[in-house]
C-alpha cells in the first residue's frame, strides 16, 4: 500500500541526509517534497501541513544545529514525527476476563472476517482459551424472525459467559453508509453489552472517506481503537496516516491479507520505519520466531558453516521461508530492501524452483553432481519446466555452494571478486539472488 509513498519519501530523505547544515533555506525544498508525498498518498491536507511544520520547527532547534550530523538528525526527526502521526506507541488489550469487544463499521469493511482474525490473534497472543463470536446482523436471511438486536445480544452474551467463554466479540450490522438507524442500533447494543473495547473496522482502501467514517462513529459511539483492513491493497495509505490525527482514535490492529493469520497489532514506530524504507527487523524476527522450526534452522546453519549444504537442505530452507509469508512482505521488513519489488512473477519463480527440486529423488538432491542429461530431462518434465530452467538452478546452486566453501577456507578477497562477477546486472546479489530467480 505504501510503495509509492516510500519511493517519494526516500528521495526527500536522501536530500535531507546530504545536508551539512540545517537552515530554513536548505530544508524547505526537502520538506516541500515530504508534504507533496504525503498529499499524493491521500493524507488529509491539514495533517500534511501540520506534519511538515512540526518537522521544520524541530529541525531548526538549537540542539539540531549543533549536532555532529545535521542531515541524519533531520531524518530522525521525520521518523519520530511520523511515528507520532501514526499514534506514538501501541496500547495493550483490556485485561478484563471475560473480555467483551464490540465491532462496528460500514458494510463491506471486513467486520466479520476481522472478528474471526481478532479472536484467533487473541487466542495466540493473549492466552484466550474460549472465544465466542456473536453475529448481530439480523438483516441476513437466517435471522429474519428476530427483530430486537440488543435483546438478542444480551441473551447470547449471558449464554456465552455461562459457558465459560473468556472472550465475547459482537459483530454488529453494517450499512453502505452511516444513517440514524445504524447509529441507534449500535448505541442500544453497546448499552446492553457494556463492552470493554469498541473497535471500528475501517477499509483502508476508502482513503479519506474511512477517516470521515471513523470520526462520525466516534462521535456517536466512543471508540477505543480502529482495525484497519486491506492494508495489502494498492490504495495510497492516507487513511492510516490521517486516522489518529483527525479522529484522536488509535489504530490498534491491521488486516494485511486474506488468510486468518494475516492480522497484526499496529505498531506506529515499526510502520513509520517501513514507510520510510528503513525496514522492520523486530516484526521480521517475531514472525520468524513464530513459524520457523528452530532445530531445523540450527541444523541448516551448521551445514552451511561446514559447506555441506545440498539441495535437500535448500528445499528445507525454502519451505521454512514460505511459512513466513509472501517474499515481498518479508523484503519490506528488511532494512534497505523496502523498494525492492517482488511481485507475482518473482513468487512464481520461487514456486518453479521448489517444483524442480521436489521432482528430484532424495539421492539427486543430496548429490547434485549425478544429475546428467537424462535425469535433468526427467526432472523438467516432472516439474512442468524446461531443461534450461533445471540447468540454471543447478548452476546457481553450484555457485552458492562454492561460495560457502570459500567462506570456510577464509578466501575473502577471492569471494568478493566472484560475487562481483556473478552479481553483475542483477543488483549485486550472488548468482542473481535465490537459485532459480533470474
Coordinates of C-alpha atoms in Angstrom, one line a residue:
X1 CA 0.0 0.0 0.0
X2 CA 2.8 2.4 0.9
X3 CA 5.1 1.6 -2.0
X4 CA 4.6 4.9 -3.9
X5 CA 4.8 7.0 -0.7
X6 CA 8.0 5.1 0.3
X7 CA 9.6 5.9 -3.0
X8 CA 8.8 9.6 -2.8
X9 CA 9.8 10.0 0.9
X10 CA 13.1 8.1 0.2
X11 CA 14.0 10.7 -2.4
X12 CA 13.2 13.5 0.1
X13 CA 15.2 11.9 2.9
X14 CA 18.2 11.5 0.6
X15 CA 18.2 15.2 0.1
X16 CA 18.0 15.8 3.9
X17 CA 20.8 13.3 4.6
X18 CA 23.1 15.2 2.4
X19 CA 22.8 18.5 4.3
X20 CA 25.8 19.6 6.3
X21 CA 23.8 22.4 7.9
X22 CA 20.1 22.8 8.7
X23 CA 18.6 26.2 7.9
X24 CA 15.2 27.3 6.8
X25 CA 16.5 27.9 3.3
X26 CA 18.1 24.5 2.7
X27 CA 15.5 22.3 4.4
X28 CA 12.4 23.9 2.8
X29 CA 12.8 22.2 -0.6
X30 CA 13.1 18.7 1.0
X31 CA 10.2 19.4 3.3
X32 CA 8.1 20.5 0.4
X33 CA 8.8 17.1 -1.2
X34 CA 7.8 15.4 2.0
X35 CA 4.5 17.3 2.1
X36 CA 3.8 16.6 -1.6
X37 CA 4.5 12.9 -1.0
X38 CA 2.0 12.8 1.9
X39 CA -0.7 14.6 -0.1
X40 CA -0.2 12.3 -3.0
X41 CA -0.8 9.4 -0.6
X42 CA -4.2 11.0 0.2
X43 CA -3.2 12.3 3.6
X44 CA -5.5 15.0 4.9
X45 CA -4.3 18.4 3.8
X46 CA -4.2 19.9 7.3
X47 CA -2.4 16.8 8.7
X48 CA 0.2 17.0 6.0
X49 CA 0.8 20.8 6.6
X50 CA 1.0 20.3 10.4
X51 CA 3.4 17.4 10.0
X52 CA 5.9 19.3 7.9
X53 CA 5.6 22.4 10.1
X54 CA 6.5 20.3 13.2
X55 CA 9.5 18.7 11.4
X56 CA 10.6 22.2 10.3
X57 CA 10.4 23.6 13.8
X58 CA 12.3 20.6 15.3
X59 CA 15.0 20.8 12.6
X60 CA 15.7 24.4 13.3
X61 CA 16.1 23.8 17.0
X62 CA 19.5 24.8 18.5
X63 CA 20.3 21.3 19.6
X64 CA 20.0 20.1 16.0
X65 CA 22.1 22.9 14.5
X66 CA 25.0 21.9 16.8
X67 CA 24.7 18.2 16.1
X68 CA 27.5 16.3 14.6
X69 CA 25.5 15.1 11.6
X70 CA 22.6 17.5 10.9
X71 CA 21.3 15.6 7.9
X72 CA 20.9 12.3 9.9
X73 CA 19.3 14.2 12.7
X74 CA 16.7 15.7 10.3
X75 CA 15.9 12.2 9.1
X76 CA 15.4 11.0 12.7
X77 CA 13.1 13.9 13.3
X78 CA 11.0 12.9 10.3
X79 CA 10.9 9.4 11.6
X80 CA 9.9 10.5 15.1
X81 CA 7.2 12.8 13.8
X82 CA 5.8 10.1 11.5
X83 CA 5.6 7.8 14.5
X84 CA 3.6 10.5 16.4
X85 CA 1.3 10.9 13.4
X86 CA 0.5 7.2 13.3
X87 CA -0.2 7.0 17.0
X88 CA 3.1 7.0 19.0
X89 CA 3.0 3.8 21.0
X90 CA 0.7 0.7 20.9
X91 CA -1.9 0.1 23.5
X92 CA -2.4 -3.3 25.2
X93 CA -5.8 -5.0 25.0
X94 CA -8.1 -4.6 28.1
X95 CA -7.0 -7.2 30.7
X96 CA -10.6 -7.9 31.9
X97 CA -11.9 -11.5 31.5
X98 CA -14.3 -12.4 30.1
X99 CA -13.2 -9.7 27.6
X100 CA -16.1 -8.0 25.7
X101 CA -15.3 -6.5 22.3
X102 CA -17.8 -4.7 20.1
X103 CA -17.1 -4.3 16.4
X104 CA -18.7 -1.6 14.4
X105 CA -18.3 -0.3 10.8
X106 CA -19.8 0.0 7.4
X107 CA -21.0 -2.9 5.2
X108 CA -18.1 -4.4 3.3
X109 CA -15.4 -3.1 5.6
X110 CA -14.4 -6.6 6.7
X111 CA -16.1 -6.7 10.2
X112 CA -17.0 -10.4 10.1
X113 CA -13.6 -11.5 8.8
X114 CA -11.8 -9.3 11.3
X115 CA -13.9 -10.8 14.1
X116 CA -12.5 -14.2 13.4
X117 CA -9.0 -12.9 12.8
X118 CA -9.1 -10.9 16.1
X119 CA -10.3 -14.0 18.0
X120 CA -7.5 -16.1 16.6
X121 CA -4.9 -13.5 17.3
X122 CA -6.0 -13.0 21.0
X123 CA -6.0 -16.8 21.5
X124 CA -2.4 -16.9 20.3
X125 CA -1.1 -13.7 21.9
X126 CA -3.2 -13.0 25.0
X127 CA -3.9 -16.5 26.3
X128 CA -7.6 -16.5 25.5
X129 CA -8.9 -20.1 25.8
X130 CA -12.6 -20.0 24.8
X131 CA -13.7 -17.2 22.4
X132 CA -17.3 -16.7 21.4
X133 CA -18.4 -14.7 18.3
X134 CA -21.9 -13.3 18.1
X135 CA -23.4 -12.2 14.8
X136 CA -25.7 -9.2 15.5
X137 CA -26.8 -8.5 11.9
X138 CA -30.4 -9.5 11.8
X139 CA -30.9 -8.4 8.2
X140 CA -29.4 -11.6 7.0
X141 CA -31.8 -14.4 5.8
X142 CA -31.1 -16.8 8.7
X143 CA -32.3 -14.2 11.2
X144 CA -35.5 -12.8 9.6
X145 CA -37.7 -13.8 12.5
X146 CA -35.6 -11.8 15.0
X147 CA -36.2 -8.1 15.4
X148 CA -34.7 -6.8 18.7
X149 CA -31.0 -6.9 18.1
X150 CA -30.0 -5.5 21.5
X151 CA -32.1 -8.0 23.5
X152 CA -30.8 -10.9 21.4
X153 CA -27.2 -9.8 22.0
X154 CA -27.8 -9.6 25.8
X155 CA -29.2 -13.1 25.8
X156 CA -26.4 -14.6 23.8
X157 CA -23.7 -12.9 25.8
X158 CA -25.1 -14.4 29.0
X159 CA -25.2 -17.8 27.4
X160 CA -21.6 -17.4 26.2
X161 CA -20.2 -16.3 29.5
X162 CA -22.3 -19.0 31.3
X163 CA -20.4 -21.5 29.1
X164 CA -17.1 -20.2 30.4
X165 CA -16.2 -18.0 27.3
X166 CA -13.3 -15.7 28.2
X167 CA -13.8 -13.6 25.1
X168 CA -17.0 -12.4 23.5
X169 CA -16.9 -10.5 20.2
X170 CA -20.1 -8.9 18.9
X171 CA -20.2 -8.3 15.2
X172 CA -22.8 -5.6 14.5
X173 CA -24.7 -4.9 11.3
X174 CA -23.3 -2.5 8.7
X175 CA -24.8 -0.2 6.1
X176 CA -23.4 1.1 2.8
X177 CA -23.3 4.5 4.5
X178 CA -23.9 5.9 8.0
X179 CA -27.5 6.6 8.9
X180 CA -29.6 7.3 12.0
X181 CA -31.0 3.7 12.3
X182 CA -27.5 2.2 12.3
X183 CA -26.2 4.5 15.0
X184 CA -29.2 3.9 17.2
X185 CA -28.9 0.2 16.8
X186 CA -25.2 0.3 17.7
X187 CA -25.9 2.6 20.7
X188 CA -28.6 0.2 22.1
X189 CA -26.3 -2.9 21.6
X190 CA -23.5 -1.1 23.4
X191 CA -25.8 -0.1 26.2
X192 CA -26.8 -3.7 26.9
X193 CA -23.4 -5.4 26.0
X194 CA -21.2 -3.0 28.1
X195 CA -18.1 -3.7 26.1
X196 CA -14.5 -3.2 27.4
X197 CA -13.3 -2.4 23.8
X198 CA -15.1 -0.8 20.9
X199 CA -13.3 -1.2 17.6
X200 CA -14.2 0.4 14.3
X201 CA -13.3 -1.8 11.4
X202 CA -12.3 0.6 8.6
X203 CA -11.4 -0.2 5.0
X204 CA -8.0 1.4 4.2
X205 CA -8.9 1.5 0.5
X206 CA -11.5 4.1 1.2
X207 CA -8.8 6.7 1.9
X208 CA -10.2 9.9 3.5
X209 CA -13.7 8.5 3.4
X210 CA -12.6 6.0 6.0
X211 CA -11.3 8.8 8.2
X212 CA -14.6 10.6 7.9
X213 CA -16.5 7.4 8.8
X214 CA -14.2 6.9 11.9
X215 CA -14.9 10.5 13.1
X216 CA -18.7 10.0 12.8
X217 CA -18.7 6.7 14.6
X218 CA -16.5 8.0 17.3
X219 CA -18.9 11.0 17.8
X220 CA -21.9 8.7 18.1
X221 CA -20.3 5.7 19.8
X222 CA -17.0 6.4 21.5
X223 CA -14.3 4.1 20.1
X224 CA -11.3 2.6 21.9
X225 CA -9.5 1.7 18.7
X226 CA -9.6 1.0 15.0
X227 CA -8.9 -2.1 13.0
X228 CA -7.6 -1.0 9.6
X229 CA -8.3 -3.6 6.9
X230 CA -7.0 -4.3 3.3
X231 CA -3.5 -2.9 4.0
X232 CA -2.3 -5.3 1.4
X233 CA -4.1 -3.5 -1.3
X234 CA -2.9 -0.8 -3.7
X235 CA -4.7 2.2 -2.1
X236 CA -2.5 5.2 -1.3
X237 CA -2.4 4.8 2.5
X238 CA -3.7 8.2 3.5
X239 CA -6.3 6.6 5.9
X240 CA -3.5 5.1 8.1
X241 CA -1.6 8.3 8.2
X242 CA -4.5 10.6 8.9
X243 CA -6.7 8.4 11.2
X244 CA -5.2 9.2 14.6
X245 CA -4.6 12.9 14.0
X246 CA -8.1 13.6 12.7
X247 CA -10.2 11.3 15.0
X248 CA -8.0 11.0 18.1
X249 CA -8.6 7.3 18.0
X250 CA -5.6 5.0 17.6
X251 CA -5.2 2.2 15.1
X252 CA -4.9 -0.9 17.2
X253 CA -4.8 -3.7 14.7
X254 CA -4.4 -4.2 10.9
X255 CA -5.5 -6.8 8.4
X256 CA -2.8 -7.5 5.9
X257 CA -4.2 -10.2 3.7
X258 CA -7.0 -12.8 3.2
X259 CA -5.6 -15.6 5.4
X260 CA -6.8 -15.8 9.0
X261 CA -3.2 -15.3 10.1
X262 CA -2.9 -12.1 8.1
X263 CA -3.6 -9.9 11.1
X264 CA -1.2 -7.9 13.3
X265 CA -1.1 -5.5 16.2
X266 CA -0.4 -2.0 14.8
X267 CA 3.0 -0.6 16.0
X268 CA 3.3 3.1 14.9
X269 CA 7.1 3.1 15.2
X270 CA 7.5 0.0 13.1
X271 CA 5.1 1.2 10.5
X272 CA 6.9 4.5 10.3
X273 CA 10.2 2.6 9.6
X274 CA 8.5 0.6 6.9
X275 CA 7.1 3.7 5.2
X276 CA 10.5 5.4 5.3
X277 CA 12.1 2.3 3.8
X278 CA 14.1 1.5 6.9
X279 CA 12.6 -2.0 7.3
X280 CA 11.1 -3.6 10.3
X281 CA 13.6 -6.0 11.8
X282 CA 11.6 -6.5 15.1
X283 CA 8.5 -7.7 13.3
X284 CA 10.6 -9.9 11.0
X285 CA 12.3 -11.6 13.9
X286 CA 8.9 -12.1 15.7
X287 CA 7.4 -13.6 12.6
X288 CA 10.4 -16.0 12.3
X289 CA 10.2 -17.0 15.9
X290 CA 6.5 -17.9 15.4
X291 CA 6.8 -20.1 12.3
X292 CA 10.4 -21.3 11.9
X293 CA 11.5 -24.7 13.2
X294 CA 14.5 -23.6 15.3
X295 CA 16.1 -27.0 15.5
X296 CA 15.9 -27.3 11.7
X297 CA 17.3 -23.7 11.3
X298 CA 20.2 -24.6 13.6
X299 CA 20.9 -27.8 11.6
X300 CA 20.9 -25.9 8.3
X301 CA 23.2 -23.1 9.7
X302 CA 25.7 -25.8 10.9
X303 CA 25.6 -27.5 7.5
X304 CA 26.2 -24.1 5.7
X305 CA 29.1 -23.4 8.1
X306 CA 30.7 -26.7 7.2
X307 CA 29.9 -26.1 3.5
X308 CA 28.0 -29.3 3.5
X309 CA 24.8 -27.8 2.1
X310 CA 22.8 -29.8 -0.5
X311 CA 19.6 -29.4 -2.5
X312 CA 17.7 -31.3 0.2
X313 CA 18.8 -28.6 2.7
X314 CA 18.0 -25.9 0.2
X315 CA 14.4 -27.3 -0.2
X316 CA 14.0 -27.3 3.6
X317 CA 15.3 -23.7 3.8
X318 CA 12.7 -22.6 1.1
X319 CA 9.9 -24.3 2.9
X320 CA 10.9 -22.6 6.2
X321 CA 10.9 -19.2 4.4
X322 CA 7.5 -19.8 2.8
X323 CA 6.0 -20.2 6.3
X324 CA 6.9 -16.5 7.0
X325 CA 4.6 -15.3 4.2
X326 CA 5.0 -13.8 0.7
X327 CA 8.6 -12.9 -0.2
X328 CA 7.5 -9.4 -1.0
X329 CA 6.3 -8.8 2.6
X330 CA 9.5 -10.2 4.0
X331 CA 11.6 -7.9 1.8
X332 CA 9.7 -4.9 3.0
X333 CA 10.8 -5.7 6.6
X334 CA 14.5 -5.8 5.7
X335 CA 16.4 -2.6 6.1
X336 CA 17.2 -1.0 2.7
X337 CA 15.0 -3.6 0.8
X338 CA 11.7 -1.8 1.1
X339 CA 11.9 -0.6 -2.5
X340 CA 12.7 -4.0 -3.9
X341 CA 9.7 -5.1 -5.9
X342 CA 8.8 -8.7 -5.5
X343 CA 5.6 -9.4 -7.4
X344 CA 3.7 -12.4 -8.8
X345 CA 6.4 -13.1 -11.3
X346 CA 9.1 -13.5 -8.7
X347 CA 6.8 -15.5 -6.4
X348 CA 6.1 -17.8 -9.4
X349 CA 9.8 -18.3 -10.0
X350 CA 10.2 -19.4 -6.4
X351 CA 7.3 -21.9 -6.9
X352 CA 9.0 -23.1 -10.1
X353 CA 12.3 -23.6 -8.2
X354 CA 10.6 -25.6 -5.5
X355 CA 8.8 -27.8 -8.1
X356 CA 12.2 -28.6 -9.8
X357 CA 13.8 -29.6 -6.5
X358 CA 10.7 -31.7 -5.5
X359 CA 10.9 -33.5 -8.8
X360 CA 14.3 -34.8 -7.9
X361 CA 14.9 -38.0 -5.9
X362 CA 16.4 -37.7 -2.5
X363 CA 19.6 -39.2 -3.9
X364 CA 19.8 -36.5 -6.5
X365 CA 19.1 -33.7 -4.0
X366 CA 21.8 -34.9 -1.8
X367 CA 24.3 -35.4 -4.6
X368 CA 23.5 -32.9 -7.5
X369 CA 26.7 -34.0 -9.3
X370 CA 24.9 -37.1 -10.6
X371 CA 22.4 -35.0 -12.5
X372 CA 23.2 -36.0 -16.1
X373 CA 21.2 -35.1 -19.2
X374 CA 18.6 -37.8 -18.9
X375 CA 17.9 -37.1 -15.2
X376 CA 17.6 -33.3 -16.0
X377 CA 15.1 -34.1 -18.7
X378 CA 13.0 -36.2 -16.4
X379 CA 13.1 -33.5 -13.7
X380 CA 12.0 -30.9 -16.2
X381 CA 9.0 -33.0 -17.3
X382 CA 8.1 -33.8 -13.7
X383 CA 8.1 -30.1 -12.7
X384 CA 6.5 -28.7 -15.8
X385 CA 9.5 -26.7 -16.7
X386 CA 12.3 -26.6 -19.3
X387 CA 15.6 -28.3 -19.1
X388 CA 17.2 -24.8 -19.3
X389 CA 15.4 -24.0 -16.1
X390 CA 16.8 -27.1 -14.4
X391 CA 20.3 -26.3 -15.7
X392 CA 20.1 -22.7 -14.4
X393 CA 19.0 -23.8 -11.0
X394 CA 21.9 -26.3 -10.7
X395 CA 24.4 -23.8 -11.9
X396 CA 23.3 -21.2 -9.4
X397 CA 23.2 -23.7 -6.6
X398 CA 26.8 -24.8 -7.5
X399 CA 27.9 -21.2 -7.4
X400 CA 26.3 -20.7 -4.0
X401 CA 27.9 -23.9 -2.6
X402 CA 31.3 -22.8 -3.9
X403 CA 30.9 -19.5 -2.0
X404 CA 30.2 -21.5 1.2
X405 CA 33.4 -23.4 0.7
X406 CA 35.4 -20.2 0.1
X407 CA 34.0 -18.7 3.3
X408 CA 35.0 -21.8 5.2
X409 CA 38.5 -21.5 3.7
X410 CA 38.8 -17.8 4.6
X411 CA 39.4 -16.7 1.0
X412 CA 37.7 -13.4 1.5
X413 CA 39.2 -11.4 -1.4
X414 CA 38.6 -14.1 -3.9
X415 CA 35.0 -14.4 -2.7
X416 CA 34.3 -10.7 -3.1
X417 CA 35.8 -10.9 -6.7
X418 CA 33.5 -13.8 -7.5
X419 CA 30.4 -12.1 -6.1
X420 CA 31.2 -9.0 -8.2
X421 CA 31.4 -11.2 -11.3
X422 CA 28.2 -13.2 -10.5
X423 CA 26.1 -10.2 -9.3
X424 CA 26.7 -8.1 -12.4
X425 CA 23.5 -6.7 -13.8
X426 CA 21.4 -8.4 -11.1
X427 CA 21.6 -5.9 -8.2
X428 CA 24.8 -7.3 -6.9
X429 CA 23.2 -10.4 -5.4
X430 CA 25.3 -13.6 -5.7
X431 CA 24.1 -15.6 -8.6
X432 CA 21.3 -13.2 -9.2
X433 CA 19.6 -14.0 -5.9
X434 CA 17.9 -17.2 -4.9
X435 CA 18.7 -20.2 -7.2
X436 CA 16.0 -20.2 -9.8
X437 CA 15.3 -16.5 -9.7
X438 CA 16.8 -14.9 -12.8

